[in-house]
Amino acid sequence: EAELLDAGNLDGVVFVASPSAESALSSIASALTIVQWQMDLPAAVPVWVCTHLTQPVASVRRSSSEHAGLWGFARACLQEAAGLPLYNLDLDFGCAQSLRGAAELVRSRALASEDGFVHGLRVGPAAENEAALRGGSMNVPRLVSARSASLNVAFAPLCELLDAHLSDAVRALEDLPQVTDAHEVLERAVRHDIARALSGLDPSAIPKWHHRLLYEWCAAIEPPTEPASYEDVLAVSPRLWPEVGLTQRCASQLAAALLGTVAYQELLFPGGSMELTLPVYEDAVHSRFYNECVVAAVDSIIASLPAGRFLSVVEVGAGTG
């Protein structure tokens, strides 16, 4: 951010994401800094977010998902600030034509589909926020009828396999009663922290309307008749350590988050770290159980298909945003 402020007046910013998977989170953090700077300008300048073979194109099947999160980030920004000159360009960094096409778009300061042809249908010129450049062609997102054949999967045998997996997985949870009891204790600990955080908090001092809604919801939660601590949770089941770690940090800062004196992103991801949230996704008892169910379902479907069958998979409802 300091570099952007020191740069003075700029005609635009081109952000090129490293193609390595290890840089995915740091790339999103850098993009966030750039967009925050962009939105603070009196007149926003174009920002171009460039990724490498992130988006699948019908004519070129080779793609990777390392920086798909950058596309999701930009789309979320445009939902909040429609009309922001923020553009996603997916390039082939090894293709000179792709890079030259990107340079021409940046010089034009806008992204548009000039001829307006989509699968032979003339729809007129259209402003775009996303494009994938492959060779000398520019591909833009459109809803079109699916051309690939549907999966020929016999679902009755598949359901039998999944039912067997589910039964085995439940039997493997030997400490399920303790885990269930520990979650009840965790709920009491959180309700106790909520009541303590709201005591003495003036709701009129909460600046944002959606934070005031959250306050009203929290204020309606009854405090526990028997308060509990996070140590009590771990005493019942140490396996709840992922939930306890994240909850303890966030619940203690609830008042500050409502007042806006601390960013809730910083509570969840201190310094951009996934140290607190990743264990909840990967190590928590319920997460591991359902993650393994998803893996079993996918493995069962793939095992029922002919060898070499090409699959395109879309994850619906990904993320917590």
Short mmCIF file of N, CA and C in Angstrom, two decimals, residues 44-126:
data_model
loop_
_atom_site.label_atom_id
_atom_site.label_comp_id
_atom_site.label_asym_id
_atom_site.label_seq_id
_atom_site.Cartn_x
_atom_site.Cartn_y
_atom_site.Cartn_z
N ALA A 44 -11.54 6.22 -9.59
CA ALA A 44 -10.86 4.92 -9.61
C ALA A 44 -10.18 4.69 -10.96
N VAL A 45 -8.96 4.16 -10.92
CA VAL A 45 -8.24 3.79 -12.14
C VAL A 45 -8.40 2.29 -12.36
N PRO A 46 -8.23 1.83 -13.59
CA PRO A 46 -8.41 0.39 -13.85
C PRO A 46 -7.37 -0.45 -13.11
N VAL A 47 -7.84 -1.59 -12.60
CA VAL A 47 -6.96 -2.58 -11.99
C VAL A 47 -7.17 -3.89 -12.75
N TRP A 48 -6.06 -4.47 -13.20
CA TRP A 48 -6.10 -5.70 -13.98
C TRP A 48 -5.46 -6.81 -13.16
N VAL A 49 -6.24 -7.83 -12.84
CA VAL A 49 -5.74 -8.99 -12.10
C VAL A 49 -5.48 -10.11 -13.11
N CYS A 50 -4.21 -10.47 -13.25
CA CYS A 50 -3.82 -11.44 -14.27
C CYS A 50 -3.44 -12.77 -13.63
N THR A 51 -4.07 -13.84 -14.08
CA THR A 51 -3.78 -15.18 -13.59
C THR A 51 -3.30 -16.06 -14.75
N HIS A 52 -2.79 -17.23 -14.41
CA HIS A 52 -2.21 -18.13 -15.41
C HIS A 52 -3.03 -19.41 -15.51
N LEU A 53 -3.76 -19.56 -16.64
CA LEU A 53 -4.50 -20.80 -16.93
C LEU A 53 -5.39 -21.24 -15.77
N THR A 54 -6.07 -20.26 -15.15
CA THR A 54 -6.97 -20.56 -14.04
C THR A 54 -8.35 -20.97 -14.54
N GLN A 55 -8.78 -20.38 -15.66
CA GLN A 55 -10.14 -20.62 -16.15
C GLN A 55 -10.15 -21.64 -17.28
N PRO A 56 -11.03 -22.65 -17.20
CA PRO A 56 -11.13 -23.62 -18.30
C PRO A 56 -11.81 -22.99 -19.51
N VAL A 57 -11.25 -23.22 -20.66
CA VAL A 57 -11.81 -22.74 -21.92
C VAL A 57 -12.11 -23.95 -22.77
N ALA A 58 -13.25 -23.94 -23.45
CA ALA A 58 -13.70 -25.13 -24.17
C ALA A 58 -12.65 -25.64 -25.15
N SER A 59 -11.95 -24.71 -25.81
CA SER A 59 -10.99 -25.12 -26.83
C SER A 59 -9.67 -25.58 -26.23
N VAL A 60 -9.40 -25.21 -24.99
CA VAL A 60 -8.14 -25.58 -24.33
C VAL A 60 -8.49 -26.12 -22.95
N ARG A 61 -8.37 -27.40 -22.74
CA ARG A 61 -8.83 -28.01 -21.49
C ARG A 61 -7.83 -27.83 -20.36
N ARG A 62 -6.58 -27.48 -20.69
CA ARG A 62 -5.56 -27.39 -19.65
C ARG A 62 -5.85 -26.18 -18.76
N SER A 63 -6.03 -26.42 -17.49
CA SER A 63 -6.24 -25.32 -16.53
C SER A 63 -5.88 -25.82 -15.15
N SER A 64 -5.69 -24.89 -14.22
CA SER A 64 -5.39 -25.22 -12.83
C SER A 64 -6.19 -24.30 -11.94
N SER A 65 -6.25 -24.63 -10.66
CA SER A 65 -7.13 -23.89 -9.76
C SER A 65 -6.36 -23.05 -8.74
N GLU A 66 -5.05 -22.92 -8.91
CA GLU A 66 -4.25 -22.26 -7.87
C GLU A 66 -4.77 -20.86 -7.54
N HIS A 67 -5.16 -20.10 -8.57
CA HIS A 67 -5.57 -18.72 -8.32
C HIS A 67 -7.04 -18.47 -8.67
N ALA A 68 -7.85 -19.53 -8.60
CA ALA A 68 -9.29 -19.34 -8.80
C ALA A 68 -9.86 -18.40 -7.73
N GLY A 69 -9.24 -18.41 -6.55
CA GLY A 69 -9.71 -17.53 -5.47
C GLY A 69 -9.64 -16.06 -5.83
N LEU A 70 -8.68 -15.67 -6.68
CA LEU A 70 -8.59 -14.27 -7.11
C LEU A 70 -9.81 -13.87 -7.93
N TRP A 71 -10.29 -14.80 -8.74
CA TRP A 71 -11.49 -14.50 -9.52
C TRP A 71 -12.70 -14.36 -8.61
N GLY A 72 -12.81 -15.24 -7.63
CA GLY A 72 -13.90 -15.11 -6.68
C GLY A 72 -13.82 -13.82 -5.88
N PHE A 73 -12.60 -13.43 -5.52
CA PHE A 73 -12.41 -12.17 -4.78
C PHE A 73 -12.88 -10.98 -5.62
N ALA A 74 -12.47 -10.93 -6.89
CA ALA A 74 -12.86 -9.81 -7.75
C ALA A 74 -14.37 -9.77 -7.95
N ARG A 75 -14.99 -10.93 -8.11
CA ARG A 75 -16.44 -10.96 -8.28
C ARG A 75 -17.14 -10.45 -7.03
N ALA A 76 -16.62 -10.80 -5.85
CA ALA A 76 -17.21 -10.30 -4.60
C ALA A 76 -17.08 -8.79 -4.51
N CYS A 77 -15.92 -8.26 -4.93
CA CYS A 77 -15.73 -6.80 -4.91
C CYS A 77 -16.73 -6.10 -5.82
N LEU A 78 -16.98 -6.68 -6.99
CA LEU A 78 -17.90 -6.05 -7.93
C LEU A 78 -19.35 -6.15 -7.46
N GLN A 79 -19.65 -7.14 -6.62
CA GLN A 79 -20.99 -7.19 -6.02
C GLN A 79 -21.19 -6.02 -5.07
N GLU A 80 -20.14 -5.62 -4.38
CA GLU A 80 -20.23 -4.52 -3.42
C GLU A 80 -20.04 -3.16 -4.09
N ALA A 81 -19.28 -3.12 -5.17
CA ALA A 81 -18.99 -1.84 -5.84
C ALA A 81 -19.18 -2.04 -7.34
N ALA A 82 -20.43 -2.11 -7.77
CA ALA A 82 -20.73 -2.29 -9.19
C ALA A 82 -20.16 -1.11 -9.98
N GLY A 83 -19.58 -1.40 -11.11
CA GLY A 83 -19.00 -0.35 -11.94
C GLY A 83 -17.55 -0.07 -11.65
N LEU A 84 -16.98 -0.72 -10.63
CA LEU A 84 -15.56 -0.55 -10.33
C LEU A 84 -14.74 -1.08 -11.50
N PRO A 85 -13.76 -0.31 -12.01
CA PRO A 85 -12.95 -0.80 -13.13
C PRO A 85 -11.94 -1.85 -12.68
N LEU A 86 -12.46 -3.01 -12.34
CA LEU A 86 -11.65 -4.13 -11.85
C LEU A 86 -11.86 -5.29 -12.82
N TYR A 87 -10.76 -5.79 -13.38
CA TYR A 87 -10.86 -6.77 -14.45
C TYR A 87 -10.01 -8.00 -14.14
N ASN A 88 -10.56 -9.16 -14.47
CA ASN A 88 -9.83 -10.42 -14.38
C ASN A 88 -9.40 -10.84 -15.78
N LEU A 89 -8.11 -11.08 -15.94
CA LEU A 89 -7.58 -11.60 -17.20
C LEU A 89 -6.87 -12.92 -16.92
N ASP A 90 -7.33 -13.97 -17.55
CA ASP A 90 -6.65 -15.26 -17.41
C ASP A 90 -5.82 -15.49 -18.66
N LEU A 91 -4.51 -15.63 -18.48
CA LEU A 91 -3.58 -15.68 -19.60
C LEU A 91 -2.83 -17.00 -19.62
N ASP A 92 -2.18 -17.23 -20.73
CA ASP A 92 -1.18 -18.29 -20.82
C ASP A 92 0.17 -17.57 -20.82
N PHE A 93 0.84 -17.58 -19.67
CA PHE A 93 2.07 -16.82 -19.54
C PHE A 93 3.15 -17.27 -20.53
N GLY A 94 2.99 -18.47 -21.06
CA GLY A 94 3.98 -18.98 -22.00
C GLY A 94 3.64 -18.68 -23.45
N CYS A 95 2.57 -17.94 -23.69
CA CYS A 95 2.11 -17.66 -25.05
C CYS A 95 2.25 -16.18 -25.34
N ALA A 96 3.07 -15.83 -26.32
CA ALA A 96 3.30 -14.42 -26.65
C ALA A 96 2.03 -13.74 -27.12
N GLN A 97 1.18 -14.45 -27.88
CA GLN A 97 -0.07 -13.86 -28.35
C GLN A 97 -0.98 -13.49 -27.19
N SER A 98 -1.04 -14.36 -26.20
CA SER A 98 -1.87 -14.10 -25.03
C SER A 98 -1.39 -12.86 -24.29
N LEU A 99 -0.08 -12.73 -24.13
CA LEU A 99 0.48 -11.58 -23.43
C LEU A 99 0.29 -10.29 -24.23
N ARG A 100 0.45 -10.37 -25.56
CA ARG A 100 0.23 -9.17 -26.38
C ARG A 100 -1.23 -8.73 -26.32
N GLY A 101 -2.14 -9.69 -26.32
CA GLY A 101 -3.55 -9.35 -26.20
C GLY A 101 -3.86 -8.65 -24.88
N ALA A 102 -3.23 -9.13 -23.80
CA ALA A 102 -3.43 -8.49 -22.50
C ALA A 102 -2.90 -7.06 -22.51
N ALA A 103 -1.73 -6.86 -23.12
CA ALA A 103 -1.15 -5.51 -23.19
C ALA A 103 -2.05 -4.56 -23.95
N GLU A 104 -2.67 -5.03 -25.04
CA GLU A 104 -3.59 -4.18 -25.80
C GLU A 104 -4.81 -3.81 -24.97
N LEU A 105 -5.33 -4.74 -24.20
CA LEU A 105 -6.49 -4.45 -23.36
C LEU A 105 -6.14 -3.42 -22.28
N VAL A 106 -4.96 -3.58 -21.68
CA VAL A 106 -4.55 -2.64 -20.64
C VAL A 106 -4.40 -1.24 -21.23
N ARG A 107 -3.83 -1.15 -22.41
CA ARG A 107 -3.68 0.16 -23.06
C ARG A 107 -5.03 0.78 -23.39
N SER A 108 -6.02 -0.05 -23.70
CA SER A 108 -7.35 0.48 -24.03
C SER A 108 -8.12 0.95 -22.81
N ARG A 109 -7.64 0.54 -21.60
CA ARG A 109 -8.24 0.96 -20.32
C ARG A 109 -9.66 0.41 -20.13
N ALA A 110 -10.06 -0.58 -20.91
CA ALA A 110 -11.39 -1.17 -20.74
C ALA A 110 -11.36 -2.57 -21.33
N LEU A 111 -12.32 -3.37 -20.92
CA LEU A 111 -12.44 -4.74 -21.42
C LEU A 111 -13.81 -4.86 -22.07
N ALA A 112 -13.82 -5.06 -23.36
CA ALA A 112 -15.09 -5.13 -24.08
C ALA A 112 -15.03 -6.20 -25.14
N SER A 113 -16.16 -6.83 -25.38
CA SER A 113 -16.32 -7.77 -26.47
C SER A 113 -16.92 -6.99 -27.63
N GLU A 114 -16.05 -6.53 -28.53
CA GLU A 114 -16.47 -5.55 -29.53
C GLU A 114 -17.47 -6.12 -30.53
N ASP A 115 -17.21 -7.33 -31.07
CA ASP A 115 -18.11 -7.81 -32.11
C ASP A 115 -19.39 -8.42 -31.53
N GLY A 116 -19.33 -8.83 -30.26
CA GLY A 116 -20.56 -9.30 -29.61
C GLY A 116 -21.03 -10.66 -30.04
N PHE A 117 -20.20 -11.45 -30.74
CA PHE A 117 -20.63 -12.77 -31.17
C PHE A 117 -20.44 -13.78 -30.05
N VAL A 118 -21.49 -14.54 -29.77
CA VAL A 118 -21.42 -15.63 -28.79
C VAL A 118 -22.00 -16.87 -29.45
N HIS A 119 -21.12 -17.81 -29.78
CA HIS A 119 -21.54 -19.04 -30.48
C HIS A 119 -22.37 -18.71 -31.72
N GLY A 120 -21.91 -17.72 -32.49
CA GLY A 120 -22.57 -17.40 -33.75
C GLY A 120 -23.74 -16.45 -33.62
N LEU A 121 -24.17 -16.13 -32.43
CA LEU A 121 -25.32 -15.24 -32.23
C LEU A 121 -24.81 -13.82 -31.99
N ARG A 122 -25.25 -12.89 -32.81
CA ARG A 122 -24.81 -11.51 -32.64
C ARG A 122 -25.66 -10.85 -31.57
N VAL A 123 -25.02 -10.44 -30.48
CA VAL A 123 -25.74 -9.83 -29.36
C VAL A 123 -25.33 -8.38 -29.14
N GLY A 124 -24.42 -7.86 -29.96
CA GLY A 124 -23.98 -6.48 -29.81
C GLY A 124 -22.79 -6.37 -28.90
N PRO A 125 -22.06 -5.27 -28.98
CA PRO A 125 -20.89 -5.06 -28.12
C PRO A 125 -21.28 -5.11 -26.65
N ALA A 126 -20.37 -5.62 -25.84
CA ALA A 126 -20.68 -5.77 -24.42
C ALA A 126 -19.45 -5.45 -23.58
#
